[in-house]
Short mmCIF file of C-alpha atoms and ligand atoms in Angstrom, two decimals:
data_model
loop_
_atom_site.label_atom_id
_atom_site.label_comp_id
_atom_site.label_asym_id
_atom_site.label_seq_id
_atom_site.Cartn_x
_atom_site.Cartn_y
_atom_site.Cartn_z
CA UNK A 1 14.81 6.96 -26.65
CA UNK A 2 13.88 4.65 -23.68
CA UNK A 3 13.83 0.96 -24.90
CA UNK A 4 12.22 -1.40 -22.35
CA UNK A 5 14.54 -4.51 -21.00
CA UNK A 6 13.82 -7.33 -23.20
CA UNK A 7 13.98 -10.09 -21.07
CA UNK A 8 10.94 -9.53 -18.76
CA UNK A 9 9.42 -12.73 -17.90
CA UNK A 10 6.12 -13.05 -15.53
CA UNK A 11 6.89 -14.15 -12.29
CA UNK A 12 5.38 -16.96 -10.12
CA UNK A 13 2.38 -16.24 -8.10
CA UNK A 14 3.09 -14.82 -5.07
CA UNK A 15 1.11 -17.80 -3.29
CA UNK A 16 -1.29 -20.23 -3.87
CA UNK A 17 -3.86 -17.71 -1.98
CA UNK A 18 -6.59 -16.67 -4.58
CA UNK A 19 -6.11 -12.48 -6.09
CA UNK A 20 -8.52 -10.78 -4.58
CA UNK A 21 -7.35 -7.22 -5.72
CA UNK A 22 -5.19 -7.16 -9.29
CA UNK A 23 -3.95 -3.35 -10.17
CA UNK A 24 -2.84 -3.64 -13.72
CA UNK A 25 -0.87 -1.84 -16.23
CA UNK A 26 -2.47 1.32 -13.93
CA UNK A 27 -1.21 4.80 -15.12
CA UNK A 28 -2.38 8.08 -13.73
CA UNK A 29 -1.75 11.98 -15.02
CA UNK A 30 -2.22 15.09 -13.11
CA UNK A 31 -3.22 17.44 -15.80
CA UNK A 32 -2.38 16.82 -19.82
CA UNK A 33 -0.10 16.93 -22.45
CA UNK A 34 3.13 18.71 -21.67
CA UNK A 35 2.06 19.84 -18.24
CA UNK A 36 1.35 16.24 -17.10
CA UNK A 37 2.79 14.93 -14.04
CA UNK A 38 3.13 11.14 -14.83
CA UNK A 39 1.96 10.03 -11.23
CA UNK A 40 1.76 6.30 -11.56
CA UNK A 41 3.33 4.51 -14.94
CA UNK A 42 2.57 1.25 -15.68
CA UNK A 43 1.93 0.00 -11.70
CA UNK A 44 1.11 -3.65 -11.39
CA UNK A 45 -0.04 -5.57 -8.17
CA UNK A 46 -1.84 -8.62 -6.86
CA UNK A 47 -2.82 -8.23 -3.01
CA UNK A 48 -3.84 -12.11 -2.42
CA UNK A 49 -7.20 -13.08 -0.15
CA UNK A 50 -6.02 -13.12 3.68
CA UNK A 51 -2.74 -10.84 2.63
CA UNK A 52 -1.06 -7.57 4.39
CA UNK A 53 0.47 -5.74 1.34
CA UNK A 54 2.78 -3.09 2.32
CA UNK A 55 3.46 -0.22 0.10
CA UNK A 56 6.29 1.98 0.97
CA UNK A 57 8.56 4.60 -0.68
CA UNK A 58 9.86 7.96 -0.70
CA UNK A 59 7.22 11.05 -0.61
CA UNK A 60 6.26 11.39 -3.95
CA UNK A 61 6.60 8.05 -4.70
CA UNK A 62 2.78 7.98 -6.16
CA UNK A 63 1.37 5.51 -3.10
CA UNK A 64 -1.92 8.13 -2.21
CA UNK A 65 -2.26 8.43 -6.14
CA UNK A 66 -2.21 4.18 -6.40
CA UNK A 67 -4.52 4.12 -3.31
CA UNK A 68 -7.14 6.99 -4.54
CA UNK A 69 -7.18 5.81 -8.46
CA UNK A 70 -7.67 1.72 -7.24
CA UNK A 71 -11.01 3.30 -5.03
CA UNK A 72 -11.63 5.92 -8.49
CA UNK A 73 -11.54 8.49 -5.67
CA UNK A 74 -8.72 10.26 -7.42
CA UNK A 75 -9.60 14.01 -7.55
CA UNK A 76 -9.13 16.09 -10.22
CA UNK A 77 -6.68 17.20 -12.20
CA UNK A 78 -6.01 13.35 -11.82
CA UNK A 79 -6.69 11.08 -14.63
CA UNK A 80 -6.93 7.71 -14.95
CA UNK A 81 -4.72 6.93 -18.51
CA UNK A 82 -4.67 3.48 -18.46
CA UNK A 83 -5.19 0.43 -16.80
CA UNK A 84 -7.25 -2.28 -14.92
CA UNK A 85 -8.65 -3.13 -11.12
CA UNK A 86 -10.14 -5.90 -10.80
CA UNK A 87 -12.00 -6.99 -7.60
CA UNK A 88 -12.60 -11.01 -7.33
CA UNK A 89 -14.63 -11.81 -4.00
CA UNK A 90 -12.91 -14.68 -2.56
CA UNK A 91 -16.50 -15.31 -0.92
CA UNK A 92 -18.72 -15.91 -3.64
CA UNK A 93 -16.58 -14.91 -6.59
CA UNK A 94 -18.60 -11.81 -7.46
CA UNK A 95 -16.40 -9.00 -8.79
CA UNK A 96 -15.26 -6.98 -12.31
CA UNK A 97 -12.78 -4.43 -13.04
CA UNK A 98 -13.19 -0.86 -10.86
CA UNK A 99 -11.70 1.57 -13.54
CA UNK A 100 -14.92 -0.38 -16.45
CA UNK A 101 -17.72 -0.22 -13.91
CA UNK A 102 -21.19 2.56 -13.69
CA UNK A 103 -21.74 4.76 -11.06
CA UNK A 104 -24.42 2.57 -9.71
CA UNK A 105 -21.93 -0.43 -9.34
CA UNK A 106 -19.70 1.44 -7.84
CA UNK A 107 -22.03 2.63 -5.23
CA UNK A 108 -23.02 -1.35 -4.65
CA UNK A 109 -19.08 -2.22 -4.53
CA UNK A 110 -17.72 0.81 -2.36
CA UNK A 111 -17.23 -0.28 0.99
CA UNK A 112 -19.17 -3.56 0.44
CA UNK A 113 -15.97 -5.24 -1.29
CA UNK A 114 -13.70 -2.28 -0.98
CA UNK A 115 -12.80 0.39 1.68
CA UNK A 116 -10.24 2.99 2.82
CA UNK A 117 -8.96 4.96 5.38
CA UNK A 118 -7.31 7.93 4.31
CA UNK A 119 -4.30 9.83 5.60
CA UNK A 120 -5.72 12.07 8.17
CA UNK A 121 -9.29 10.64 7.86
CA UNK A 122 -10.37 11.84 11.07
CA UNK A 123 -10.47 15.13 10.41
CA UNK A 124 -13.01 14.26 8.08
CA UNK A 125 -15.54 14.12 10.77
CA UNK A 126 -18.76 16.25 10.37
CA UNK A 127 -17.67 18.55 13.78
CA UNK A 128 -21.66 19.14 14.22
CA UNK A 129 -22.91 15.44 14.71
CA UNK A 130 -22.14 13.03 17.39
CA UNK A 131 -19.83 9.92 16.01
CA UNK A 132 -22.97 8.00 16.56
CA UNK A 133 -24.98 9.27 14.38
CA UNK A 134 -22.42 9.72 11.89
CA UNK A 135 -21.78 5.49 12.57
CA UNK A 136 -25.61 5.06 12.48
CA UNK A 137 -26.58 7.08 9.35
CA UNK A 138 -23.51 5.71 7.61
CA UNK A 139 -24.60 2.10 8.19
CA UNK A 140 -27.88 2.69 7.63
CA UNK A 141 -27.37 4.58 4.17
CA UNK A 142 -26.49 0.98 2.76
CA UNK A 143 -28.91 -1.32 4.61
CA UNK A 144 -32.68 -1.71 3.35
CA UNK A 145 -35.12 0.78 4.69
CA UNK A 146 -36.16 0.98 8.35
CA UNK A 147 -33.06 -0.55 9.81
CA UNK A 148 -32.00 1.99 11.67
CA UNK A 149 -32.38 -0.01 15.06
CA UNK A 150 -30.18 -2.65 13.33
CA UNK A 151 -27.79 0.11 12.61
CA UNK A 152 -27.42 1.29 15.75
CA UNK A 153 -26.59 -2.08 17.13
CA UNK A 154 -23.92 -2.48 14.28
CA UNK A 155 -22.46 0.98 15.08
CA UNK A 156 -22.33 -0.28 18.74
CA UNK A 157 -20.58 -3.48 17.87
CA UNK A 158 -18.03 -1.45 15.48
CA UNK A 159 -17.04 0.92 18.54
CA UNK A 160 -16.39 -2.08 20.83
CA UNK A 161 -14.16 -3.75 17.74
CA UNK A 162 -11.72 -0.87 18.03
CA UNK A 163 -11.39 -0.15 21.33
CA UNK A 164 -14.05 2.48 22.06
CA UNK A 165 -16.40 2.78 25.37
CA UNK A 166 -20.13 2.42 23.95
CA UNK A 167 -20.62 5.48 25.64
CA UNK A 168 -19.12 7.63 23.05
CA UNK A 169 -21.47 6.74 20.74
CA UNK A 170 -22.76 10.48 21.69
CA UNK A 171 -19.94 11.96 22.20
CA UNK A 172 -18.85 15.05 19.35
CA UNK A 173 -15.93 14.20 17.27
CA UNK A 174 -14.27 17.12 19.15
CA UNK A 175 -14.37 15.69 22.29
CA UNK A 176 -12.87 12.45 21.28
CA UNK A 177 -8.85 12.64 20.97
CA UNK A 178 -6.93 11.92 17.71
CA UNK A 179 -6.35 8.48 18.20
CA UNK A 180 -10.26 7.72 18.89
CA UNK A 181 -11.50 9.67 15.88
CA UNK A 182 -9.08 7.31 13.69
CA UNK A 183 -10.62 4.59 15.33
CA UNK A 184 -14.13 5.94 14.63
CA UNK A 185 -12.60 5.92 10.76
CA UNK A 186 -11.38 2.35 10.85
CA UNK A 187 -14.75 1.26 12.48
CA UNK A 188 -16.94 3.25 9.22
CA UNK A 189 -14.90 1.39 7.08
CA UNK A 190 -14.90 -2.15 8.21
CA UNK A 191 -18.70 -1.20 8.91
CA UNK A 192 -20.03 -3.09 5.55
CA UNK A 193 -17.60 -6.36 6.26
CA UNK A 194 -15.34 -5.03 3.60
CA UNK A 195 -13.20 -8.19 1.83
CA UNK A 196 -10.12 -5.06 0.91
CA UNK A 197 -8.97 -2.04 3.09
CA UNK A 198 -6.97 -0.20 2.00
CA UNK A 199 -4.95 2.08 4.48
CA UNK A 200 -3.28 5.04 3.43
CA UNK A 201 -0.50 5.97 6.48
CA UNK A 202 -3.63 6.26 8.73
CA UNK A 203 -1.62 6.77 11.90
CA UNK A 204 0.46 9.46 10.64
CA UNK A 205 -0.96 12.33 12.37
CA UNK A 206 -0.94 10.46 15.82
CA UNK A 207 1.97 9.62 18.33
CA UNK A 208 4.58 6.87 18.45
CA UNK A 209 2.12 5.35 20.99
CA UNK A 210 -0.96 5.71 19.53
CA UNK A 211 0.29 4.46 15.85
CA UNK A 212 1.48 1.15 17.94
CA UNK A 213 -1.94 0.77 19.66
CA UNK A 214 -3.46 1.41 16.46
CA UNK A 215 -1.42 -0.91 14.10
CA UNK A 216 -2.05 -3.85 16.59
CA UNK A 217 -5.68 -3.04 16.45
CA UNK A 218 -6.04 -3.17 13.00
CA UNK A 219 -3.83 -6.53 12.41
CA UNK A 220 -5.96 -8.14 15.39
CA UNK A 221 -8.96 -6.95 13.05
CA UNK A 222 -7.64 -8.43 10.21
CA UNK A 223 -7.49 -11.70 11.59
CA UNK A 224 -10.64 -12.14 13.40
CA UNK A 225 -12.68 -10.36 10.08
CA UNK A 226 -10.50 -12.10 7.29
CA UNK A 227 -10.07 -8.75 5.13
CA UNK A 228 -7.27 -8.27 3.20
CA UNK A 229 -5.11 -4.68 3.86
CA UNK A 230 -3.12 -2.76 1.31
CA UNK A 231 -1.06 -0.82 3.94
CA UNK A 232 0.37 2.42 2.67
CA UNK A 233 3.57 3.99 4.51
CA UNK A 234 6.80 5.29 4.20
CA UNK A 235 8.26 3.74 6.79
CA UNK A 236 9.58 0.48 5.91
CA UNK A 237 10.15 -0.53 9.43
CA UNK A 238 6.85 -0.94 10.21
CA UNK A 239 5.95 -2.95 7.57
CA UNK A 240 8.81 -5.18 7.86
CA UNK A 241 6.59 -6.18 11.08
CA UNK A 242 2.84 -6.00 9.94
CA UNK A 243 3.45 -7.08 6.08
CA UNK A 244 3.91 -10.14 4.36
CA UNK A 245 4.81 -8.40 1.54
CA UNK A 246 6.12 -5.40 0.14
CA UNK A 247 6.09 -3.12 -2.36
CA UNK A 248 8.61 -0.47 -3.00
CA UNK A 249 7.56 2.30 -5.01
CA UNK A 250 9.84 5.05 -6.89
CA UNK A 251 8.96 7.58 -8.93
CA UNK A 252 5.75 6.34 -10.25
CA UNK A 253 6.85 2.50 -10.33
CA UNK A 254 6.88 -0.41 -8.41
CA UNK A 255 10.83 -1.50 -8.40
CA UNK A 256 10.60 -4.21 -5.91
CA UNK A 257 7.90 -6.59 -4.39
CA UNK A 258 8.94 -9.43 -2.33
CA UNK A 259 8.03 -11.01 1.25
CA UNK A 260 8.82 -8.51 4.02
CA UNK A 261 11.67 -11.54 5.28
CA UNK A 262 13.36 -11.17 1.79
CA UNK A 263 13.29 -7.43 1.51
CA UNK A 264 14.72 -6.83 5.04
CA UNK A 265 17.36 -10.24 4.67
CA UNK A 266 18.44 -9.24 0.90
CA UNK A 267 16.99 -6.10 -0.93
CA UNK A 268 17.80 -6.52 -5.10
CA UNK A 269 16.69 -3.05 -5.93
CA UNK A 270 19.42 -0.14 -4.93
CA UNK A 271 16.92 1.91 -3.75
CA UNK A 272 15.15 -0.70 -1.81
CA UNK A 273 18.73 -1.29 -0.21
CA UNK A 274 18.59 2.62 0.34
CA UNK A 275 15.23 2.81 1.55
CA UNK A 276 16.67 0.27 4.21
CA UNK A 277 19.53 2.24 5.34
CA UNK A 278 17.42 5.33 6.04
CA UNK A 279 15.41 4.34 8.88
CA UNK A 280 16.22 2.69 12.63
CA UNK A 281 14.84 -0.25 12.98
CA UNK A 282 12.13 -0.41 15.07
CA UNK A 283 13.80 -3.52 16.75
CA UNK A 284 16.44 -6.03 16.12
CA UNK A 285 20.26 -5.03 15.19
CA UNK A 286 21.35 -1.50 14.71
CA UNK A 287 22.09 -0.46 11.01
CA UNK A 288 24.34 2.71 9.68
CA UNK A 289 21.54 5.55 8.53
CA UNK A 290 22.59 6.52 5.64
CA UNK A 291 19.94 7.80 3.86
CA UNK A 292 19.62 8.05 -0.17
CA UNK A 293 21.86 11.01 -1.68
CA UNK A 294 19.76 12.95 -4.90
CA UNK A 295 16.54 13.80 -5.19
CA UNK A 296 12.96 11.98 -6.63
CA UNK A 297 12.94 12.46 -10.41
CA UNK A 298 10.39 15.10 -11.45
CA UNK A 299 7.62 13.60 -13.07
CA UNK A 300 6.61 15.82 -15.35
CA UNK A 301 10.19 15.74 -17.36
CA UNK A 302 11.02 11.60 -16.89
CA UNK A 303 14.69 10.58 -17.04
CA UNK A 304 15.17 7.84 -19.61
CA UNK A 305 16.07 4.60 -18.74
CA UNK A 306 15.51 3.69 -15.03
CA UNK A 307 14.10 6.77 -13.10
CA UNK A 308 16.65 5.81 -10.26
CA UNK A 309 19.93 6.21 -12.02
CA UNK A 310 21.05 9.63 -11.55
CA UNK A 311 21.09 8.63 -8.08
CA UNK A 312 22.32 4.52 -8.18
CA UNK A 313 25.58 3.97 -7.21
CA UNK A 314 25.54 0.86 -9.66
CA UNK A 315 24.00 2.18 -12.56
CA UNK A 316 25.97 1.37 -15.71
CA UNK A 317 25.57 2.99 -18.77
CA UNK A 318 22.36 0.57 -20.05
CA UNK A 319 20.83 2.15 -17.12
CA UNK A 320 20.53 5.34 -19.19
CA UNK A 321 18.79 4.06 -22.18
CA UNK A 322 16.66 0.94 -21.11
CA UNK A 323 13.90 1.07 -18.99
CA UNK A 324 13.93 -2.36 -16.74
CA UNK A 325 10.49 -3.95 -16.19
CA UNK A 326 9.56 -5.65 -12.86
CA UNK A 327 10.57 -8.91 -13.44
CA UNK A 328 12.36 -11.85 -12.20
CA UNK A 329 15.19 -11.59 -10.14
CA UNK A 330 18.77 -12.93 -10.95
CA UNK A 331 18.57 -15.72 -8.73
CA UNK A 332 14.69 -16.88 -10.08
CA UNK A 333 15.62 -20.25 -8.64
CA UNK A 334 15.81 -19.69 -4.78
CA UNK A 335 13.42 -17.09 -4.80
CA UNK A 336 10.58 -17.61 -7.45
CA UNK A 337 7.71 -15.07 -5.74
CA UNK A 338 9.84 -12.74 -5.78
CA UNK A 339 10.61 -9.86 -8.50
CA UNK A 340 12.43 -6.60 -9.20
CA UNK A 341 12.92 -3.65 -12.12
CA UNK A 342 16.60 -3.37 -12.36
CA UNK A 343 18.98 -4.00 -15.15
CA UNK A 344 21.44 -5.57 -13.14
CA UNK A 345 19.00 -8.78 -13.05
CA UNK A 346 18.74 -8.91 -16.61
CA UNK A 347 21.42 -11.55 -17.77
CA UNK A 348 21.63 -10.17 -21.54
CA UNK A 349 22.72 -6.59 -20.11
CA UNK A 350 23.86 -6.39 -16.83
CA UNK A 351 28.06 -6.17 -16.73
CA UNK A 352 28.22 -9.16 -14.20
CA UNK A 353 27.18 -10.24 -11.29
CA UNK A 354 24.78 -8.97 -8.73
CA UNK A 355 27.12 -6.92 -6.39
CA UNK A 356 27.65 -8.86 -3.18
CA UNK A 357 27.41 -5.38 -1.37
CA UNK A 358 23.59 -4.84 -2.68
CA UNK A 359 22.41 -6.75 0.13
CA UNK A 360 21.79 -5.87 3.80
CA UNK A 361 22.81 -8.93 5.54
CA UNK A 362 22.17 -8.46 9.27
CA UNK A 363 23.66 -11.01 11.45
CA UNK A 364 20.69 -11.78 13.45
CA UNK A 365 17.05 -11.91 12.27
CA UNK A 366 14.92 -10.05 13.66
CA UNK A 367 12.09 -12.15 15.82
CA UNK A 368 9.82 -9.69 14.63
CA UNK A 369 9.66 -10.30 10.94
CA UNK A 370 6.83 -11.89 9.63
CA UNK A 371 7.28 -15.29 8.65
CA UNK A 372 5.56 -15.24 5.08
CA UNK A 373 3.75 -18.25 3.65
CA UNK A 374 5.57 -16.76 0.45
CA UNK A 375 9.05 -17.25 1.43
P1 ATP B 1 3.34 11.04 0.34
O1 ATP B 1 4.08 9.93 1.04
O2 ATP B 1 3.95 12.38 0.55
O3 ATP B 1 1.86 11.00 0.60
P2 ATP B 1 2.94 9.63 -2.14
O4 ATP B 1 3.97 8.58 -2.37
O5 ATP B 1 1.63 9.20 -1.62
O6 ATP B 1 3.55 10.77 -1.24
P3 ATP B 1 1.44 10.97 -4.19
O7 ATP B 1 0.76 11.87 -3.22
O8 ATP B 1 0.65 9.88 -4.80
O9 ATP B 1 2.77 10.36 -3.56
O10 ATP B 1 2.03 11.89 -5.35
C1 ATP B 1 2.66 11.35 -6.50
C2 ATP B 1 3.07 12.47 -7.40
O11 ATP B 1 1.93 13.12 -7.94
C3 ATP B 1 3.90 13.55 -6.69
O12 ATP B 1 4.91 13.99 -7.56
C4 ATP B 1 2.91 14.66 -6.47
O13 ATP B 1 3.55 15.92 -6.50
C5 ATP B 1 1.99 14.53 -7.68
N1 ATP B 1 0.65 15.01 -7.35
C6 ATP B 1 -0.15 14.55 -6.37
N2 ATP B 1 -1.33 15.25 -6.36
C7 ATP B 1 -1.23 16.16 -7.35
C8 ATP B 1 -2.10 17.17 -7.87
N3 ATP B 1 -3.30 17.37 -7.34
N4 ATP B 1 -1.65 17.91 -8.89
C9 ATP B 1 -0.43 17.71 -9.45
N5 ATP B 1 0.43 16.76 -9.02
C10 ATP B 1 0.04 15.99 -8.00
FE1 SF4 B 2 20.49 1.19 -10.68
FE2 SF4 B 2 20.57 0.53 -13.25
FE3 SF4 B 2 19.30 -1.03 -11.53
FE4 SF4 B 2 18.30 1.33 -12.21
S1 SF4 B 2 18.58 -0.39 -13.55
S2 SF4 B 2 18.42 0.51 -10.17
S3 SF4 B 2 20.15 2.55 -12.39
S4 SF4 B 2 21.50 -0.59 -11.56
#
């Protein structure tokens, strides 16, 4: 039996920024009964008005399935089991929970309040239309009737905003190279002034260069427009220099979420201390790749306890039997926006102190880290 660590206490808002996004108590199955894969258990998150919320983890991790079932985009055999998403316009307070609402509010809310860019989104292109009349129809689909010379001007000024020559506003999606067709899918989504966008690794499929280009794009976007970004990746690197805070994600779970300073200076979880060690740095000092020995748990057949401890090098034997809840951290005190679901920072069951060694402690900062307003 899996018993759930008693001494769970909420944690401090992140900021005094308003929640424009809250995930709660969100839980997603593929398929049923025995044969269910238990995608996402339990996942809570705030993304605050203004904020860049990185999400990273391991493949597998359940960050599409978070992304698609927030949007209810998830396909099937995916199934929403539990939960709340509540959308609360920091412009005019308009808003309600996702998961409760018709198909007709959803329609109204879809790209209006909310929108995404999916991995590998430009492929998604119709190959048959020109990008401007994909822009243009697009736009004009939620604007009142006979606006289409208002759309076209919008789809003009949306092309300019990321980088494109007006002049491909006839070009075919084919003649347009990777990077500009993700471009053309940033552009359709920030098309309806969207308050959330959520971005699920969208510069995966491009090079080192383009991903750069793109990144800065999107975070000079971000400040001009004032959306907020949910920022999906597995590599923690580059969040550590877009974010101001991140969430790590195992096995269905959120196990740590913390300012991208704290979780590069002093990581609580193990595996967020793992998750460290197994990529370079994009800049500042060199660590040791390690990488994380084991594999992901298999969702369908759940260990007890924590899901990480066949594979912690600290787990202790509560580790089999209690399931830790994101929580406070051991040192509460210094670091009150901060939180983390391991047993070793709950007081009534850990063995002792938080092991010195947890921590990567680089000698230097690097310049590059965000300075969060949460730290
Ligand atoms: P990646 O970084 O590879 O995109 P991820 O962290 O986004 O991974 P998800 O794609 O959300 O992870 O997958 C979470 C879990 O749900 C995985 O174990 C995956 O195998 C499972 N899963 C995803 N889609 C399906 C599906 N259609 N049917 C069954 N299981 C699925
Ligand atoms: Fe490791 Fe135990 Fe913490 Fe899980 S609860 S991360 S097994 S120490």
């Amino acid at each position: 039996m899996t018993l759930v660590s008693p001494t769970v206490r909420p944690v401090a808002i992140a900021s005094d920024r308003k929640p424009v996004l809250e995930i709660r108590n969100l839980s997603v199955d593929y398929g049923y009964d025995d044969n269910a894969v238990h995608a996402l258990q339990d996942v809570s998150l705030t993304l605050h008005a203004g904020e860049v919320l990185g999400l990273a983890g391991e493949s597998g991790s359940g960050k599409s399935t978070l992304a698609y079932a927030a949007t209810r985009l998830l396909p099937p055999p995916g199934v929403i089991t539990g939960g709340e998403v509540v959308f609360t316009s920091s412009r005019d307070g308009h808003g309600g929970d996702l998961l409760r609402m018709s198909d007709a509010e959803l329609r109204a809310q879809r790209w209006r309040d909310t929108a995404i860019v999916f991995q590998g989104a430009m492929n998604s292109l119709n190959p048959v239309y020109t990008i401007g009349k994909q822009l243009i129809d697009g736009i004009a689909a939620h604007s009142p009737r006979g606006q289409k010379e208002a759309a076209k001007r919008r789809a003009l000024e949306l092309l300019d905003m990321v980088g494109i020559p007006k002049d491909r506003l006839s070009s075919y999606p084919h003649q347009l190279s990777g990077g500009m067709r993700q471009r053309v899918m940033i552009a359709m989504a920030l098309a309806l002034e969207p308050e959330v966008v959520i971005m699920d690794e969208p510069t995966t499929a491009l090079d080192v260069v383009m991903q750069r280009q793109i990144v800065e794009q999107v975070m000079s976007l971000k400040n001009d427009l004032g959306f907020s970004v949910i920022f999906i990746t597995h590599d923690v690197s580059l969040l550590l220099e877009l974010a101001d805070r991140i969430a790590i994600m195992y096995g269905g779970n959120i196990v740590e979420d913390a300012s991208a300073r704290e979780v590069y200076r002093e990581p609580r979880h193990p595996y967020t201390a793992g998750l460290l060690h197994s990529f370079p740095p994009l800049h500042g000092p060199r660590r040791e790749l390690r990488g994380i020995p084991g594999s992901p748990p298999d969702l369908m057949h759940l260990p007890t306890g924590c899901n990480f401890h066949p594979r912690c090098p600290f787990a202790f034997d509560a580790c089999k039997t209690i399931e830790p809840a994101l929580g406070p951290t051991r040192f509460e005190a210094e670091e009150p926006h901060r939180s983390v679901a391991c047993l070793l920072h709950d007081p009534a069951v850990a063995p002792g102190p938080v092991p010195v060694e947890l921590g990567v402690r680089p000698t230097e900062t690097s310049p590059l880290i965000k300075e969060s307003s949460t730290s």
